[in-house]
GROMACS .gro file of C-alpha atoms in nm:
model
  243
    1SER     CA    1  23.543   9.419  15.029
    2LYS     CA    2  23.344   9.640  15.203
    3PHE     CA    3  23.489   9.959  14.979
    4LEU     CA    4  23.379   9.795  14.653
    5ASP     CA    5  23.026   9.708  14.835
    6LYS     CA    6  23.008  10.070  14.895
    7LEU     CA    7  23.091  10.136  14.539
    8ILE     CA    8  22.942   9.884  14.333
    9ARG     CA    9  22.578   9.778  14.584
   10PRO     CA   10  22.420  10.123  14.526
   11ILE     CA   11  22.493  10.096  14.112
   12PHE     CA   12  22.264   9.726  14.134
   13ASP     CA   13  22.037   9.845  14.353
   14LYS     CA   14  21.935  10.096  14.107
   15HIS     CA   15  21.957   9.919  13.775
   16ALA     CA   16  21.772   9.591  13.924
   17ARG     CA   17  21.501   9.745  14.138
   18SER     CA   18  21.249   9.634  13.912
   19THR     CA   19  21.309   9.250  13.985
   20THR     CA   20  21.391   9.281  14.271
   21ILE     CA   21  21.196   9.248  14.627
   22ILE     CA   22  21.295   9.354  14.966
   23ASP     CA   23  21.070   9.181  15.195
   24GLY     CA   24  20.692   8.935  15.195
   25VAL     CA   25  20.482   9.317  15.175
   26ASP     CA   26  20.638   9.423  14.856
   27LEU     CA   27  20.573   9.124  14.707
   28ILE     CA   28  20.225   9.129  14.760
   29HIS     CA   29  20.192   9.445  14.630
   30ARG     CA   30  20.302   9.331  14.313
   31LEU     CA   31  20.120   9.005  14.361
   32GLU     CA   32  19.807   9.209  14.426
   33ALA     CA   33  19.867   9.422  14.086
   34TYR     CA   34  19.887   9.138  13.874
   35THR     CA   35  19.582   8.998  14.005
   36THR     CA   36  19.417   9.374  13.944
   37ASN     CA   37  19.529   9.361  13.605
   38GLY     CA   38  19.367   9.024  13.535
   39HIS     CA   39  19.663   8.813  13.454
   40LEU     CA   40  19.581   8.569  13.798
   41ILE     CA   41  19.346   8.334  13.658
   42PRO     CA   42  19.250   7.993  13.770
   43LYS     CA   43  19.521   7.769  13.549
   44THR     CA   44  19.739   8.007  13.666
   45TYR     CA   45  20.099   7.860  13.858
   46LEU     CA   46  20.313   7.989  14.122
   47CYS     CA   47  20.706   7.907  14.086
   48THR     CA   48  20.955   7.931  14.315
   49PHE     CA   49  21.310   7.831  14.317
   50ASP     CA   50  21.688   7.896  14.452
   51ILE     CA   51  22.017   7.835  14.378
   52THR     CA   52  22.217   7.569  14.577
   53ASP     CA   53  22.527   7.689  14.749
   54LEU     CA   54  22.540   8.018  14.530
   55TYR     CA   55  22.780   8.182  14.725
   56THR     CA   56  23.025   7.911  14.748
   57THR     CA   57  23.020   7.785  14.424
   58LEU     CA   58  23.065   8.104  14.242
   59PRO     CA   59  23.301   8.058  13.914
   60GLN     CA   60  23.525   8.312  14.067
   61GLU     CA   61  23.659   8.447  13.678
   62GLY     CA   62  23.295   8.449  13.523
   63SER     CA   63  23.181   8.603  13.805
   64LEU     CA   64  23.460   8.908  13.748
   65ASP     CA   65  23.339   8.922  13.378
   66ILE     CA   66  23.014   8.976  13.451
   67LEU     CA   67  23.090   9.266  13.727
   68ILE     CA   68  23.235   9.452  13.393
   69GLU     CA   69  22.967   9.334  13.184
   70PHE     CA   70  22.696   9.491  13.384
   71LEU     CA   71  22.889   9.776  13.414
   72LEU     CA   72  22.956   9.851  13.067
   73GLN     CA   73  22.556   9.756  12.991
   74TYR     CA   74  22.464  10.092  13.238
   75ASP     CA   75  22.769  10.271  13.055
   76TYR     CA   76  22.990  10.251  13.365
   77GLN     CA   77  23.346  10.377  13.250
   78LYS     CA   78  23.412  10.476  13.582
   79VAL     CA   79  23.271  10.483  13.890
   80GLN     CA   80  23.397  10.764  14.113
   81ASN     CA   81  23.641  10.821  13.909
   82ILE     CA   82  23.812  10.465  13.961
   83PRO     CA   83  23.805  10.290  13.634
   84ILE     CA   84  23.665   9.956  13.574
   85ASP     CA   85  23.944   9.751  13.494
   86ILE     CA   86  24.130   9.871  13.862
   87ILE     CA   87  23.748   9.749  14.003
   88ARG     CA   88  23.831   9.435  13.856
   89LYS     CA   89  24.149   9.420  14.021
   90LEU     CA   90  24.014   9.469  14.341
   91ALA     CA   91  23.744   9.192  14.294
   92LEU     CA   92  24.005   8.980  14.203
   93ILE     CA   93  24.199   9.043  14.509
   94VAL     CA   94  23.880   8.971  14.706
   95ILE     CA   95  23.729   8.677  14.551
   96LYS     CA   96  24.030   8.537  14.535
   97GLU     CA   97  24.289   8.578  14.800
   98ASN     CA   98  24.097   8.395  15.089
   99VAL     CA   99  24.300   8.207  15.274
  100PHE     CA  100  24.228   7.976  15.564
  101VAL     CA  101  24.388   7.744  15.849
  102TYR     CA  102  24.210   7.388  15.888
  103GLU     CA  103  24.425   7.133  16.106
  104LYS     CA  104  24.744   7.306  16.064
  105LYS     CA  105  24.738   7.326  15.678
  106PHE     CA  106  24.701   7.660  15.463
  107TYR     CA  107  24.387   7.625  15.177
  108ARG     CA  108  24.319   7.898  14.985
  109GLN     CA  109  23.969   7.933  14.809
  110VAL     CA  110  23.952   7.803  14.436
  111ILE     CA  111  23.584   7.801  14.359
  112GLY     CA  112  23.281   8.062  14.509
  113GLY     CA  113  23.359   8.363  14.794
  114ALA     CA  114  23.376   8.411  15.142
  115MET     CA  115  23.081   8.377  15.315
  116GLY     CA  116  23.053   8.727  15.527
  117SER     CA  117  23.269   8.850  15.298
  118ALA     CA  118  23.048   9.237  15.208
  119PHE     CA  119  23.127   9.212  14.832
  120THR     CA  120  23.041   8.824  14.852
  121LEU     CA  121  22.690   8.890  14.790
  122THR     CA  122  22.713   9.180  14.564
  123LEU     CA  123  22.878   8.945  14.304
  124ALA     CA  124  22.638   8.655  14.343
  125ILE     CA  125  22.375   8.901  14.224
  126ILE     CA  126  22.508   9.084  13.980
  127PHE     CA  127  22.607   8.704  13.862
  128MET     CA  128  22.251   8.627  13.894
  129TRP     CA  129  22.176   8.933  13.678
  130LYS     CA  130  22.365   8.794  13.403
  131TRP     CA  131  22.205   8.461  13.472
  132GLN     CA  132  21.811   8.551  13.486
  133ARG     CA  133  21.838   8.794  13.188
  134GLN     CA  134  21.706   8.561  12.941
  135LEU     CA  135  21.447   8.432  13.174
  136VAL     CA  136  21.315   8.783  13.239
  137ARG     CA  137  21.275   8.871  12.958
  138ARG     CA  138  21.024   8.575  12.804
  139LEU     CA  139  20.841   8.611  13.130
  140LYS     CA  140  20.788   8.979  13.109
  141VAL     CA  141  20.677   8.966  12.737
  142SER     CA  142  20.368   8.735  12.879
  143ASN     CA  143  20.305   9.024  13.165
  144GLU     CA  144  20.397   8.748  13.410
  145ILE     CA  145  20.596   8.831  13.758
  146TYR     CA  146  20.937   8.773  13.814
  147GLU     CA  147  21.127   8.862  14.142
  148ARG     CA  148  21.398   8.743  14.294
  149TYR     CA  149  21.535   8.814  14.670
  150VAL     CA  150  21.947   8.767  14.684
  151ASP     CA  151  21.937   8.370  14.564
  152ASP     CA  152  21.534   8.305  14.605
  153ILE     CA  153  21.344   8.359  14.300
  154PHE     CA  154  20.950   8.347  14.294
  155PHE     CA  155  20.761   8.423  13.921
  156THR     CA  156  20.402   8.335  13.780
  157SER     CA  157  20.345   8.151  13.478
  158ASN     CA  158  20.030   8.055  13.244
  159ASP     CA  159  20.235   7.790  13.080
  160SER     CA  160  20.209   7.424  13.113
  161LEU     CA  161  20.402   7.276  13.345
  162GLU     CA  162  20.590   7.108  13.115
  163CYS     CA  163  20.639   7.419  12.946
  164ILE     CA  164  20.788   7.600  13.302
  165ASP     CA  165  20.991   7.284  13.374
  166GLN     CA  166  21.159   7.281  13.069
  167MET     CA  167  21.212   7.639  13.105
  168LEU     CA  168  21.372   7.612  13.386
  169ASP     CA  169  21.595   7.325  13.302
  170GLU     CA  170  21.761   7.544  13.027
  171ALA     CA  171  21.781   7.826  13.333
  172ASN     CA  172  21.983   7.513  13.524
  173ASN     CA  173  22.213   7.444  13.192
  174PHE     CA  174  22.351   7.793  13.227
  175HIS     CA  175  22.625   7.694  13.406
  176PRO     CA  176  22.778   7.389  13.592
  177ASN     CA  177  22.826   7.548  13.925
  178ILE     CA  178  22.470   7.627  13.921
  179LYS     CA  179  22.178   7.413  14.026
  180LEU     CA  180  21.828   7.475  14.112
  181VAL     CA  181  21.568   7.364  14.354
  182ARG     CA  182  21.215   7.400  14.219
  183GLN     CA  183  20.858   7.435  14.351
  184ILE     CA  184  20.568   7.503  14.119
  185GLY     CA  185  20.207   7.485  14.188
  186ARG     CA  186  19.899   7.631  14.313
  187SER     CA  187  19.984   7.737  14.658
  188VAL     CA  188  20.395   7.833  14.750
  189PRO     CA  189  20.598   7.933  15.021
  190PHE     CA  190  20.802   8.247  14.966
  191LEU     CA  191  20.989   8.384  15.232
  192ASP     CA  192  20.772   8.416  15.559
  193VAL     CA  193  20.513   8.433  15.319
  194LEU     CA  194  20.173   8.165  15.203
  195ILE     CA  195  20.100   8.245  14.849
  196GLN     CA  196  19.786   8.061  14.733
  197ASN     CA  197  19.594   8.056  14.368
  198SER     CA  198  19.229   7.962  14.484
  199ASN     CA  199  19.035   7.923  14.175
  200GLY     CA  200  19.202   8.248  14.046
  201VAL     CA  201  19.168   8.429  14.340
  202LEU     CA  202  19.458   8.588  14.544
  203LYS     CA  203  19.532   8.479  14.891
  204THR     CA  204  19.847   8.525  15.118
  205SER     CA  205  19.918   8.432  15.499
  206VAL     CA  206  20.185   8.437  15.693
  207TYR     CA  207  20.482   8.089  15.655
  208HIS     CA  208  20.638   7.911  15.902
  209LYS     CA  209  20.906   7.677  15.852
  210GLU     CA  210  20.854   7.327  15.961
  211ALA     CA  211  21.223   7.356  16.103
  212ALA     CA  212  21.123   7.694  16.281
  213GLU     CA  213  21.077   7.722  16.670
  214PRO     CA  214  20.737   7.868  16.791
  215TYR     CA  215  20.906   8.174  16.960
  216VAL     CA  216  21.189   8.403  16.869
  217VAL     CA  217  21.310   8.551  17.193
  218PRO     CA  218  21.279   8.294  17.505
  219PHE     CA  219  21.065   8.540  17.757
  220GLY     CA  220  21.282   8.370  18.035
  221SER     CA  221  21.583   8.529  17.837
  222ASP     CA  222  21.812   8.823  17.962
  223HIS     CA  223  21.694   9.074  17.752
  224PRO     CA  224  21.543   9.433  17.754
  225GLY     CA  225  21.174   9.461  17.814
  226HIS     CA  226  21.153   9.651  17.532
  227VAL     CA  227  21.255   9.335  17.294
  228PHE     CA  228  20.979   9.065  17.404
  229ARG     CA  229  20.746   9.392  17.311
  230ASN     CA  230  20.887   9.403  16.994
  231THR     CA  231  20.883   9.069  16.892
  232VAL     CA  232  20.560   9.037  16.964
  233ASP     CA  233  20.443   9.305  16.767
  234THR     CA  234  20.638   9.241  16.451
  235ALA     CA  235  20.463   8.916  16.479
  236ILE     CA  236  20.084   9.062  16.452
  237THR     CA  237  20.195   9.333  16.259
  238LYS     CA  238  20.315   9.087  15.986
  239ALA     CA  239  20.033   8.872  16.054
  240VAL     CA  240  19.802   9.206  15.990
  241ARG     CA  241  19.989   9.303  15.637
  242TYR     CA  242  20.010   8.917  15.465
  243SER     CA  243  19.668   8.802  15.542
   0.00000   0.00000   0.00000
């Protein structure tokens, strides 16, 4: 799993950078460019969605087929002298040979990949690459933003609410295992950023999840002193960069 992750992940990162964000600041920079180019107007909708339980609902054979399709799309017949048919066989071992014990019975995973396995994440985002292609093409033609962080998606749209819902309903039918949870409006949280379209003006700030505790490391905890300083420093830096 680790071997395949080191082999394939750099290829994916290289070819999917235009639709991948690395953190909240990266997203804000792209939103600022979108606004500067005059695409953010009062009627612009901000949309987010994520895939429910993506890692554990991945179709196993289908994901492997998409892995090969991805490599062929970018003309990789071999990766570091390993033929792609061998890569598929190795990936088959990773995705299918997951066995665990529960109450003295052995089970083998037949849907999805093992949580915590390095290549499960890579396979999941390559599956998303295939799933999102039509949606990305449609949004890019309209000069909209489409950005992905693992299985969390953010995009903008100047279409009607009915058109957006129809587009996402079509995406929801790509595979029976894949189900979307969506949020559409003029103000939406994404990762740890609150994004607002205030009558055509972009506003961003730090988003705090309702379920989150109001601290990261309790000051009574037995941590080295620099941990507490870094916690406060990071929170302040984030607030400045996001606001």
